[in-house]
Short mmCIF file of C-alpha atoms in Angstrom, two decimals:
data_model
loop_
_atom_site.label_atom_id
_atom_site.label_comp_id
_atom_site.label_asym_id
_atom_site.label_seq_id
_atom_site.Cartn_x
_atom_site.Cartn_y
_atom_site.Cartn_z
CA UNK L 1 -1.11 -32.46 -65.18
CA UNK L 2 1.47 -35.22 -65.81
CA UNK L 3 2.88 -37.66 -63.12
CA UNK L 4 6.11 -35.79 -62.94
CA UNK L 5 4.14 -32.48 -62.23
CA UNK L 6 2.14 -34.18 -59.61
CA UNK L 7 5.32 -35.45 -57.95
CA UNK L 8 6.97 -32.02 -58.14
CA UNK L 9 3.92 -30.53 -56.24
CA UNK L 10 5.07 -32.45 -53.00
CA UNK L 11 8.67 -32.03 -53.27
CA UNK L 12 11.63 -34.50 -52.64
CA UNK L 13 10.07 -36.20 -49.50
CA UNK L 14 6.93 -37.11 -51.38
CA UNK L 15 8.66 -38.37 -54.44
CA UNK L 16 10.74 -40.50 -52.19
CA UNK L 17 7.69 -41.90 -50.60
CA UNK L 18 6.14 -42.91 -53.92
CA UNK L 19 9.31 -44.77 -54.90
CA UNK L 20 9.44 -46.70 -51.55
CA UNK L 21 5.78 -46.51 -50.32
CA UNK L 22 7.06 -46.50 -46.77
CA UNK L 23 5.64 -44.22 -44.21
CA UNK L 24 8.87 -43.87 -42.21
CA UNK L 25 10.53 -42.37 -45.24
CA UNK L 26 8.19 -39.39 -45.33
CA UNK L 27 9.86 -37.83 -42.32
CA UNK L 28 11.54 -34.67 -43.69
CA UNK L 29 15.23 -34.22 -43.13
CA UNK L 30 14.33 -30.89 -41.26
CA UNK L 31 12.05 -32.62 -38.67
CA UNK L 32 14.27 -31.28 -35.87
CA UNK L 33 13.48 -27.73 -37.03
CA UNK L 34 9.79 -28.53 -37.02
CA UNK L 35 9.63 -29.78 -33.48
CA UNK L 36 11.30 -26.70 -32.39
CA UNK L 37 7.89 -25.38 -32.41
CA UNK L 38 6.46 -25.75 -28.93
CA UNK L 39 3.06 -27.05 -30.24
CA UNK L 40 4.74 -29.49 -32.64
CA UNK L 41 6.92 -30.86 -29.85
CA UNK L 42 3.92 -31.25 -27.40
CA UNK L 43 2.03 -33.13 -30.35
CA UNK L 44 5.01 -35.36 -30.77
CA UNK L 45 5.12 -36.20 -27.06
CA UNK L 46 1.44 -36.79 -27.03
CA UNK L 47 1.59 -39.27 -30.02
CA UNK L 48 4.49 -41.23 -28.20
CA UNK L 49 2.69 -41.44 -24.90
CA UNK L 50 -1.09 -41.44 -25.83
CA UNK L 51 -0.94 -43.51 -29.05
CA UNK L 52 2.31 -45.47 -27.89
CA UNK L 53 3.97 -44.70 -31.14
CA UNK L 54 7.69 -45.12 -31.61
CA UNK L 55 9.53 -41.77 -31.98
CA UNK L 56 10.01 -42.26 -35.70
CA UNK L 57 6.23 -42.93 -36.30
CA UNK L 58 5.24 -39.87 -34.11
CA UNK L 59 7.61 -37.61 -36.16
CA UNK L 60 5.82 -38.91 -39.27
CA UNK L 61 2.55 -37.59 -37.98
CA UNK L 62 4.25 -34.32 -37.06
CA UNK L 63 5.60 -33.91 -40.43
CA UNK L 64 2.10 -34.63 -42.08
CA UNK L 65 0.82 -31.54 -40.18
CA UNK L 66 3.74 -29.50 -40.98
CA UNK L 67 3.27 -30.10 -44.71
CA UNK L 68 -0.40 -29.13 -44.89
CA UNK L 69 0.38 -25.60 -46.22
CA UNK L 70 2.39 -27.09 -49.20
CA UNK L 71 -0.28 -29.72 -49.95
CA UNK L 72 -3.13 -27.12 -49.94
CA UNK L 73 -1.17 -24.92 -52.19
CA UNK L 74 -0.51 -27.73 -54.61
CA UNK L 75 -3.96 -28.86 -54.75
CA UNK L 76 -6.04 -25.59 -54.89
CA UNK L 77 -3.48 -22.88 -54.64
CA UNK L 78 -4.89 -21.82 -51.36
CA UNK L 79 -2.66 -20.36 -48.83
CA UNK L 80 -3.06 -21.66 -45.35
CA UNK L 81 -0.97 -21.50 -42.16
CA UNK L 82 0.49 -24.51 -40.46
CA UNK L 83 -1.87 -25.63 -37.58
CA UNK L 84 1.35 -25.42 -35.47
CA UNK L 85 1.61 -21.92 -36.18
CA UNK L 86 -2.20 -20.99 -36.15
CA UNK L 87 -3.93 -23.54 -33.75
CA UNK L 88 -7.15 -21.65 -34.28
CA UNK L 89 -7.38 -23.69 -37.61
CA UNK L 90 -8.15 -26.79 -35.36
CA UNK L 91 -10.35 -24.95 -32.81
CA UNK L 92 -12.36 -23.51 -35.78
CA UNK L 93 -13.83 -26.85 -36.96
CA UNK L 94 -14.97 -25.30 -40.37
CA UNK L 95 -11.30 -24.53 -41.26
CA UNK L 96 -9.99 -28.09 -40.56
CA UNK L 97 -13.17 -29.59 -42.04
CA UNK L 98 -12.36 -27.57 -45.34
CA UNK L 99 -8.78 -28.65 -45.49
CA UNK L 100 -9.74 -32.27 -44.84
CA UNK L 101 -12.23 -32.15 -47.58
CA UNK L 102 -10.00 -30.45 -50.15
CA UNK L 103 -7.17 -33.10 -49.58
CA UNK L 104 -9.55 -35.94 -49.59
CA UNK L 105 -10.87 -34.91 -53.07
CA UNK L 106 -7.39 -34.28 -54.26
CA UNK L 107 -6.33 -37.75 -53.16
CA UNK L 108 -9.24 -39.29 -55.03
CA UNK L 109 -8.26 -37.51 -58.19
CA UNK L 110 -4.73 -38.46 -58.12
CA UNK L 111 -5.45 -42.09 -57.26
CA UNK L 112 -7.43 -42.43 -60.47
CA UNK L 113 -4.39 -41.39 -62.36
CA UNK L 114 -1.68 -43.15 -60.39
CA UNK L 115 -2.65 -45.90 -58.12
CA UNK L 116 0.81 -46.05 -56.46
CA UNK L 117 0.85 -42.54 -55.42
CA UNK L 118 1.34 -41.96 -51.62
CA UNK L 119 -1.81 -42.34 -49.66
CA UNK L 120 -2.83 -38.90 -48.82
CA UNK L 121 -5.27 -40.26 -46.29
CA UNK L 122 -2.29 -40.61 -44.04
CA UNK L 123 -2.41 -36.73 -43.92
CA UNK L 124 -6.13 -36.72 -43.11
CA UNK L 125 -5.45 -39.29 -40.44
CA UNK L 126 -2.91 -37.27 -38.79
CA UNK L 127 -5.25 -34.20 -38.95
CA UNK L 128 -7.83 -36.28 -37.00
CA UNK L 129 -5.12 -37.12 -34.44
CA UNK L 130 -4.10 -33.61 -34.20
CA UNK L 131 -7.60 -32.55 -33.70
CA UNK L 132 -7.91 -35.11 -30.88
CA UNK L 133 -4.74 -33.76 -29.42
CA UNK L 134 -5.94 -30.04 -29.35
CA UNK L 135 -9.20 -31.26 -27.59
CA UNK L 136 -7.15 -33.18 -24.97
CA UNK L 137 -5.00 -30.12 -24.63
CA UNK L 138 -7.98 -27.79 -23.92
CA UNK L 139 -9.14 -30.36 -21.30
CA UNK L 140 -5.91 -30.24 -19.30
CA UNK L 141 -7.61 -27.72 -17.22
CA UNK L 142 -4.28 -25.99 -16.10
CA UNK L 143 -2.69 -29.01 -14.72
CA UNK L 144 0.81 -27.65 -14.25
CA UNK L 145 3.66 -28.46 -16.47
CA UNK L 146 6.54 -27.06 -14.51
CA UNK L 147 6.07 -28.44 -11.04
CA UNK L 148 7.80 -26.89 -7.92
CA UNK L 149 7.14 -28.44 -4.65
CA UNK L 150 5.63 -26.05 -2.04
CA UNK L 151 4.47 -27.03 1.45
CA UNK L 152 4.94 -24.33 4.27
CA UNK L 153 5.76 -26.19 7.57
CA UNK L 154 3.25 -23.89 9.28
CA UNK L 155 0.49 -25.79 7.35
CA UNK L 156 1.30 -29.15 9.18
CA UNK L 157 -1.14 -28.30 12.14
CA UNK L 158 -3.51 -26.05 10.24
CA UNK L 159 -7.17 -27.13 9.64
CA UNK L 160 -7.80 -29.01 6.41
CA UNK L 161 -11.46 -27.91 6.47
CA UNK L 162 -12.51 -24.75 8.13
CA UNK L 163 -15.53 -22.31 7.81
CA UNK L 164 -14.94 -18.60 8.65
CA UNK L 165 -18.25 -17.07 9.49
CA UNK L 166 -19.65 -13.84 11.26
CA UNK L 167 -21.57 -10.64 10.38
CA UNK L 168 -20.99 -9.18 6.98
CA UNK L 169 -17.75 -6.93 6.84
CA UNK L 170 -16.08 -8.59 9.83
CA UNK L 171 -12.92 -9.50 7.77
CA UNK L 172 -13.42 -13.04 7.03
CA UNK L 173 -12.28 -12.99 3.44
CA UNK L 174 -9.52 -10.49 4.37
CA UNK L 175 -8.09 -12.90 6.96
CA UNK L 176 -8.46 -15.87 4.62
CA UNK L 177 -6.74 -14.12 1.82
CA UNK L 178 -3.84 -13.03 4.08
CA UNK L 179 -3.52 -16.62 5.34
CA UNK L 180 -3.37 -18.15 1.80
CA UNK L 181 -0.88 -15.54 0.50
CA UNK L 182 1.50 -16.41 3.34
CA UNK L 183 1.09 -20.16 3.35
CA UNK L 184 0.41 -21.32 -0.23
CA UNK L 185 2.10 -20.80 -3.68
CA UNK L 186 -0.07 -18.68 -5.80
CA UNK L 187 -0.41 -21.32 -8.53
CA UNK L 188 -1.72 -23.92 -5.87
CA UNK L 189 -4.81 -21.91 -5.03
CA UNK L 190 -8.27 -22.16 -6.61
CA UNK L 191 -11.26 -20.06 -5.68
CA UNK L 192 -14.91 -20.60 -6.22
CA UNK L 193 -18.02 -18.77 -5.12
CA UNK L 194 -21.24 -20.69 -4.39
CA UNK L 195 -24.63 -19.38 -5.45
CA UNK L 196 -28.08 -20.66 -5.29
CA UNK L 197 -27.95 -22.27 -8.78
CA UNK L 198 -24.55 -24.06 -8.16
CA UNK L 199 -24.64 -27.70 -9.17
CA UNK L 200 -22.50 -30.77 -8.61
CA UNK L 201 -21.22 -30.58 -12.07
CA UNK L 202 -20.00 -27.09 -11.72
CA UNK L 203 -18.14 -28.01 -8.51
CA UNK L 204 -16.99 -31.55 -8.99
CA UNK L 205 -17.28 -32.10 -12.80
CA UNK L 206 -19.56 -33.16 -15.70
CA UNK L 207 -19.63 -34.21 -19.38
CA UNK L 208 -20.27 -31.32 -21.67
CA UNK L 209 -21.05 -31.04 -25.40
CA UNK L 210 -18.38 -29.44 -27.61
CA UNK L 211 -18.56 -28.75 -31.18
CA UNK L 212 -16.20 -30.88 -33.53
CA UNK L 213 -16.49 -29.70 -37.00
CA UNK L 214 -20.06 -30.70 -37.99
CA UNK L 215 -20.44 -33.07 -35.16
CA UNK L 216 -20.89 -32.59 -31.32
CA UNK L 217 -18.74 -34.44 -29.12
CA UNK L 218 -18.78 -34.76 -25.23
CA UNK L 219 -15.81 -34.12 -22.93
CA UNK L 220 -15.50 -34.42 -19.28
CA UNK L 221 -15.04 -30.97 -17.69
CA UNK L 222 -13.61 -31.06 -14.15
CA UNK L 223 -14.79 -28.66 -11.53
CA UNK L 224 -12.46 -26.73 -9.15
CA UNK L 225 -12.67 -29.45 -6.47
CA UNK L 226 -11.61 -32.30 -8.96
CA UNK L 227 -8.79 -30.10 -10.38
CA UNK L 228 -7.44 -29.30 -6.99
CA UNK L 229 -7.89 -32.84 -5.87
CA UNK L 230 -5.97 -34.18 -8.88
CA UNK L 231 -3.01 -31.79 -8.23
CA UNK L 232 -2.82 -32.88 -4.64
CA UNK L 233 -2.78 -36.56 -5.47
CA UNK L 234 -0.18 -36.10 -8.08
CA UNK L 235 2.11 -33.98 -5.90
CA UNK L 236 1.76 -35.08 -2.31
CA UNK L 237 4.74 -32.93 -1.22
CA UNK L 238 2.94 -29.65 -2.18
CA UNK L 239 0.05 -27.99 -0.39
CA UNK L 240 -3.11 -27.10 -2.40
CA UNK L 241 -5.96 -24.88 -1.27
CA UNK L 242 -9.58 -24.67 -2.50
CA UNK L 243 -11.33 -21.55 -1.24
CA UNK L 244 -15.15 -21.56 -1.27
CA UNK L 245 -16.76 -18.12 -0.74
CA UNK L 246 -20.30 -17.84 0.33
CA UNK L 247 -20.48 -21.54 1.30
CA UNK L 248 -24.03 -21.50 2.42
CA UNK L 249 -25.54 -19.90 -0.53
CA UNK L 250 -25.74 -23.05 -2.36
CA UNK L 251 -27.46 -26.39 -1.42
CA UNK L 252 -24.30 -28.01 -0.19
CA UNK L 253 -25.58 -31.45 0.15
CA UNK L 254 -26.52 -31.33 -3.60
CA UNK L 255 -23.27 -29.59 -4.67
CA UNK L 256 -20.96 -31.94 -2.86
CA UNK L 257 -22.80 -35.19 -3.67
CA UNK L 258 -20.93 -38.20 -2.66
CA UNK L 259 -17.83 -35.97 -1.86
CA UNK L 260 -19.70 -35.28 1.34
CA UNK L 261 -18.36 -38.67 2.73
CA UNK L 262 -14.76 -37.61 2.06
CA UNK L 263 -15.13 -34.61 4.46
CA UNK L 264 -14.43 -36.88 7.42
CA UNK L 265 -10.86 -36.85 7.95
CA UNK L 266 -8.81 -39.19 10.17
CA UNK L 267 -5.85 -38.42 12.45
CA UNK L 268 -3.50 -38.15 9.52
CA UNK L 269 -5.93 -35.50 7.78
CA UNK L 270 -6.83 -37.97 5.15
CA UNK L 271 -10.54 -39.07 4.26
CA UNK L 272 -11.36 -41.75 6.64
CA UNK L 273 -13.92 -43.27 4.32
CA UNK L 274 -12.87 -43.59 0.59
CA UNK L 275 -15.61 -43.51 -2.19
CA UNK L 276 -15.97 -45.48 -5.33
CA UNK L 277 -14.71 -43.67 -8.39
CA UNK L 278 -17.56 -43.23 -10.79
CA UNK L 279 -17.06 -44.00 -14.39
CA UNK L 280 -17.18 -40.18 -15.33
CA UNK L 281 -14.27 -39.34 -13.10
CA UNK L 282 -12.36 -42.48 -13.94
CA UNK L 283 -12.82 -41.52 -17.73
CA UNK L 284 -11.20 -38.18 -16.86
CA UNK L 285 -8.36 -39.75 -15.08
CA UNK L 286 -7.59 -42.34 -17.81
CA UNK L 287 -8.07 -40.21 -20.79
CA UNK L 288 -6.57 -36.78 -19.64
CA UNK L 289 -4.64 -36.94 -16.43
CA UNK L 290 -2.84 -40.18 -16.82
CA UNK L 291 -1.91 -39.63 -20.40
CA UNK L 292 -0.31 -36.13 -20.08
CA UNK L 293 3.38 -36.57 -20.99
CA UNK L 294 4.46 -33.83 -18.51
CA UNK L 295 2.77 -35.64 -15.66
CA UNK L 296 4.17 -39.05 -16.25
CA UNK L 297 6.66 -38.64 -13.37
CA UNK L 298 3.90 -38.11 -10.94
CA UNK L 299 1.00 -40.19 -12.04
CA UNK L 300 2.32 -43.23 -9.94
CA UNK L 301 1.77 -41.06 -6.77
CA UNK L 302 -1.97 -40.61 -7.66
CA UNK L 303 -2.52 -44.30 -8.73
CA UNK L 304 -0.73 -45.66 -5.67
CA UNK L 305 -2.76 -43.48 -3.17
CA UNK L 306 -6.03 -44.60 -4.93
CA UNK L 307 -4.90 -48.14 -4.79
CA UNK L 308 -3.81 -47.96 -1.26
CA UNK L 309 -7.30 -46.49 -0.02
CA UNK L 310 -9.23 -48.67 -2.47
CA UNK L 311 -11.02 -45.62 -3.72
CA UNK L 312 -10.97 -41.91 -3.91
CA UNK L 313 -9.80 -39.63 -0.95
CA UNK L 314 -9.10 -36.15 -0.03
CA UNK L 315 -5.28 -36.23 0.74
CA UNK L 316 -3.66 -34.49 3.61
CA UNK L 317 -2.10 -31.83 1.41
CA UNK L 318 -5.51 -30.61 0.17
CA UNK L 319 -7.11 -27.75 2.31
CA UNK L 320 -10.71 -26.56 1.88
CA UNK L 321 -11.23 -23.15 3.47
CA UNK L 322 -14.66 -21.44 3.31
CA UNK L 323 -16.49 -18.33 4.32
CA UNK L 324 -20.14 -17.61 4.89
CA UNK L 325 -22.60 -14.97 6.30
CA UNK L 326 -25.14 -16.88 8.32
CA UNK L 327 -27.34 -13.75 8.26
CA UNK L 328 -27.73 -13.72 4.51
CA UNK L 329 -31.34 -13.92 3.14
CA UNK L 330 -32.38 -16.69 0.84
CA UNK L 331 -29.65 -19.12 2.18
CA UNK L 332 -30.12 -22.84 2.22
CA UNK L 333 -29.55 -24.07 5.78
CA UNK L 334 -26.66 -26.57 6.23
CA UNK L 335 -27.55 -29.65 8.22
CA UNK L 336 -25.54 -30.67 11.53
CA UNK L 337 -23.95 -33.66 9.82
CA UNK L 338 -22.34 -31.26 7.19
CA UNK L 339 -21.22 -28.61 9.57
CA UNK L 340 -19.68 -31.01 12.18
CA UNK L 341 -17.22 -32.06 9.53
CA UNK L 342 -15.60 -28.68 9.44
CA UNK L 343 -13.90 -26.71 12.06
CA UNK L 344 -15.32 -23.19 12.41
CA UNK L 345 -14.09 -19.82 13.38
CA UNK L 346 -16.26 -16.92 14.32
CA UNK L 347 -15.52 -13.33 13.55
CA UNK L 348 -16.91 -10.93 16.07
CA UNK L 349 -18.49 -7.67 14.88
CA UNK L 350 -15.44 -5.59 16.09
CA UNK L 351 -12.77 -8.24 15.59
CA UNK L 352 -11.17 -6.61 12.59
CA UNK L 353 -11.54 -3.03 13.81
CA UNK L 354 -8.33 -0.87 14.30
CA UNK L 355 -8.75 2.70 15.50
CA UNK L 356 -5.39 3.76 13.90
CA UNK L 357 -6.50 2.33 10.48
CA UNK L 358 -10.04 3.82 10.53
CA UNK L 359 -8.83 7.41 11.59
CA UNK L 360 -7.09 7.60 8.14
CA UNK L 361 -10.28 6.90 6.27
CA UNK L 362 -12.75 9.56 4.80
CA UNK L 363 -15.73 10.72 6.80
CA UNK L 364 -19.57 10.62 5.93
CA UNK L 365 -21.33 13.88 5.36
CA UNK L 366 -24.20 14.69 7.63
CA UNK L 367 -26.48 17.54 6.99
CA UNK L 368 -27.34 19.80 9.98
CA UNK L 369 -26.33 17.03 12.42
CA UNK L 370 -23.92 18.88 14.68
CA UNK L 371 -25.09 20.39 17.87
CA UNK L 372 -25.21 23.97 16.40
CA UNK L 373 -27.17 22.81 13.58
CA UNK L 374 -24.38 23.02 10.81
CA UNK L 375 -23.41 20.39 8.32
CA UNK L 376 -20.78 18.06 9.46
CA UNK L 377 -18.55 15.03 9.01
CA UNK L 378 -18.76 11.80 11.02
CA UNK L 379 -16.44 8.66 11.14
CA UNK L 380 -17.90 5.58 9.55
CA UNK L 381 -16.86 3.56 12.48
CA UNK L 382 -18.52 5.90 15.10
CA UNK L 383 -21.71 5.83 13.10
CA UNK L 384 -21.36 2.04 12.59
CA UNK L 385 -20.98 1.31 16.26
CA UNK L 386 -23.98 3.65 17.24
CA UNK L 387 -26.15 1.61 14.64
CA UNK L 388 -24.95 -1.73 16.11
CA UNK L 389 -25.89 -0.45 19.69
CA UNK L 390 -29.36 0.47 18.64
CA UNK L 391 -29.92 -2.92 16.76
CA UNK L 392 -28.63 -4.81 19.80
CA UNK L 393 -31.17 -3.06 22.08
CA UNK L 394 -33.84 -4.17 19.56
CA UNK L 395 -32.46 -7.81 20.04
CA UNK L 396 -31.08 -8.11 16.45
CA UNK L 397 -28.65 -11.07 16.31
CA UNK L 398 -24.87 -10.32 16.14
CA UNK L 399 -24.60 -11.87 12.84
CA UNK L 400 -26.99 -9.07 11.29
CA UNK L 401 -24.75 -6.14 12.79
CA UNK L 402 -22.37 -4.29 10.66
CA UNK L 403 -18.69 -5.24 10.62
CA UNK L 404 -16.00 -2.66 10.29
CA UNK L 405 -15.61 -3.55 6.52
CA UNK L 406 -19.23 -3.73 5.61
CA UNK L 407 -18.07 -0.87 3.25
CA UNK L 408 -14.93 -1.86 1.50
CA UNK L 409 -11.62 -0.40 1.97
CA UNK L 410 -11.73 1.12 -1.53
CA UNK L 411 -14.98 2.98 -0.56
CA UNK L 412 -13.62 4.00 2.89
CA UNK L 413 -10.45 5.31 1.25
CA UNK L 414 -12.35 7.37 -1.38
CA UNK L 415 -13.64 10.90 -0.92
CA UNK L 416 -16.53 11.96 1.34
CA UNK L 417 -18.98 12.24 -1.52
CA UNK L 418 -18.44 8.63 -2.61
CA UNK L 419 -18.49 7.26 0.82
CA UNK L 420 -21.60 9.01 1.83
CA UNK L 421 -23.38 7.83 -1.26
CA UNK L 422 -22.29 4.26 -0.46
CA UNK L 423 -23.56 4.54 3.17
CA UNK L 424 -27.00 5.70 1.80
CA UNK L 425 -27.29 3.20 -0.89
CA UNK L 426 -25.63 0.10 0.90
CA UNK L 427 -25.95 0.59 4.61
CA UNK L 428 -29.25 2.31 4.86
CA UNK L 429 -30.71 -0.27 2.31
CA UNK L 430 -29.37 -3.14 4.36
CA UNK L 431 -30.96 -1.71 7.57
CA UNK L 432 -34.19 -0.99 5.94
CA UNK L 433 -34.66 -4.23 3.97
CA UNK L 434 -32.81 -6.71 6.21
CA UNK L 435 -31.23 -6.11 9.59
CA UNK L 436 -34.05 -3.80 11.01
CA UNK L 437 -36.82 -4.87 8.70
CA UNK L 438 -39.01 -5.88 11.65
CA UNK L 439 -37.88 -2.86 13.70
CA UNK L 440 -38.05 0.01 11.26
CA UNK L 441 -40.33 2.26 13.37
CA UNK L 442 -38.05 1.78 16.45
CA UNK L 443 -34.86 2.62 14.53
CA UNK L 444 -35.65 5.40 12.12
CA UNK L 445 -37.62 8.82 12.78
CA UNK L 446 -39.75 8.71 9.67
CA UNK L 447 -43.40 9.73 8.98
CA UNK L 448 -43.91 7.04 6.39
CA UNK L 449 -41.77 3.87 6.37
CA UNK L 450 -40.50 4.18 2.78
CA UNK L 451 -36.97 3.83 1.74
CA UNK L 452 -37.16 6.88 -0.43
CA UNK L 453 -38.31 8.93 2.49
CA UNK L 454 -35.22 7.32 4.56
CA UNK L 455 -32.91 8.57 1.92
CA UNK L 456 -34.56 12.10 1.77
CA UNK L 457 -34.53 12.44 5.52
CA UNK L 458 -30.91 11.45 5.77
CA UNK L 459 -29.98 14.11 3.19
CA UNK L 460 -32.13 16.73 5.13
CA UNK L 461 -31.46 15.74 8.71
CA UNK L 462 -28.29 13.71 8.75
CA UNK L 463 -28.01 11.42 11.78
CA UNK L 464 -31.22 12.89 13.19
CA UNK L 465 -32.95 10.38 10.99
CA UNK L 466 -32.04 7.77 13.68
CA UNK L 467 -34.05 7.68 17.02
CA UNK L 468 -31.98 8.09 20.16
CA UNK L 469 -29.19 9.76 18.39
CA UNK L 470 -29.04 12.31 21.09
CA UNK L 471 -30.14 10.19 24.01
CA UNK L 472 -28.11 10.10 27.29
CA UNK L 473 -26.70 6.82 26.22
CA UNK L 474 -25.30 8.14 22.92
CA UNK L 475 -22.59 10.47 22.35
CA UNK L 476 -23.12 10.58 18.48
CA UNK L 477 -23.68 14.27 18.25
CA UNK L 478 -20.43 14.93 19.97
CA UNK L 479 -18.46 12.95 17.38
CA UNK L 480 -19.72 15.19 14.37
CA UNK L 481 -17.10 17.54 13.12
CA UNK L 482 -18.66 20.83 11.89
CA UNK L 483 -17.73 21.68 8.28
#
């Protein structure tokens, strides 16, 4: 291959660069067309902000990525897509490593024949920058690009931290969901469910290993709390909500860590006692949040609040609402110091019950349970209230009783067969293994206290499997509709 042949491989722009040996001249004339690609434009903005490049220099780096397909075809006749059109070339480290290796070897060969040829290493350098950009882009964790302020005036006096608790099926999550849909913009809501293995890193954030070609790099991955906190600090005129389901199923002291101190709010609904920002979170702020081009108009809000408070705080526009069933087995008790930092709202066992709604639902099939001995149907709510009355007589606490929606609306709205099966497998199991575990012989009419016998007896005898179903205090039999 002659020198002229080599120059032809790279086109007019490359030939000009050989003559002038000036990086700025490598920007192709059709750069505007290139940056019309959304990813290319984002890369251009990133280089100007993160690397503090001039627009001309940043365009050069963009053009280097755009010319990769031509250079690969010239060197090995391989056909590859532009990373702007196929970002998976970057996320798949092997592909990017292969391209880099090919171009590096090609440059080495060319350099031996013509020492003044343009330094292909510039392309490889831009590829490294582009890989860094894509990693940064993956770490944005959905921080919004198009911001629309949203703060419902009704939120001004709402609790910033509240726990909804009560018996299972009392409508805690339903009420919370209704509130959040009415008061918060959909994109401003984050939900997390606690579990026994929940960690501080999952909730607040942690460094995690990520593959980078043949190497392993570490990136800070923010948890749902940090994501919502950052958004609230950036946009003080918008309200943000973090929903925690099953709050008491995790070790909350372990999961919250030092954030525990921020739960104390002052009269203005801000954290009364700021905390020092750890190196891990500060790294995330400096390298990802503060360097996002689309957030430059809002970063000052966050920095000013942190500077004003001399540390990290929960701002007044960040709401944390939680639900919990205090009756759940295997839960980790919450200490008084944690609970007193939350307002609490109790949901009574019949609070969400509405006769008109429940009259529309399907009924449970009960064999030979009516007065005349025929099969029949009984309302879930009538049977639920009878069971609750029996549990109360046995001194079972209210948070162990059955709420109206212990069986979900989807189940209640289904047919009799599905509803009956759900009652047997969910309600009877809950009573046998949990709520009435210590009172089985007083609640059920069974020869042997086995769950399998309970299921068989219910199928054979219907409501007669319960003791006191026909007592003077119970009208259960009169509520059965013969089939």
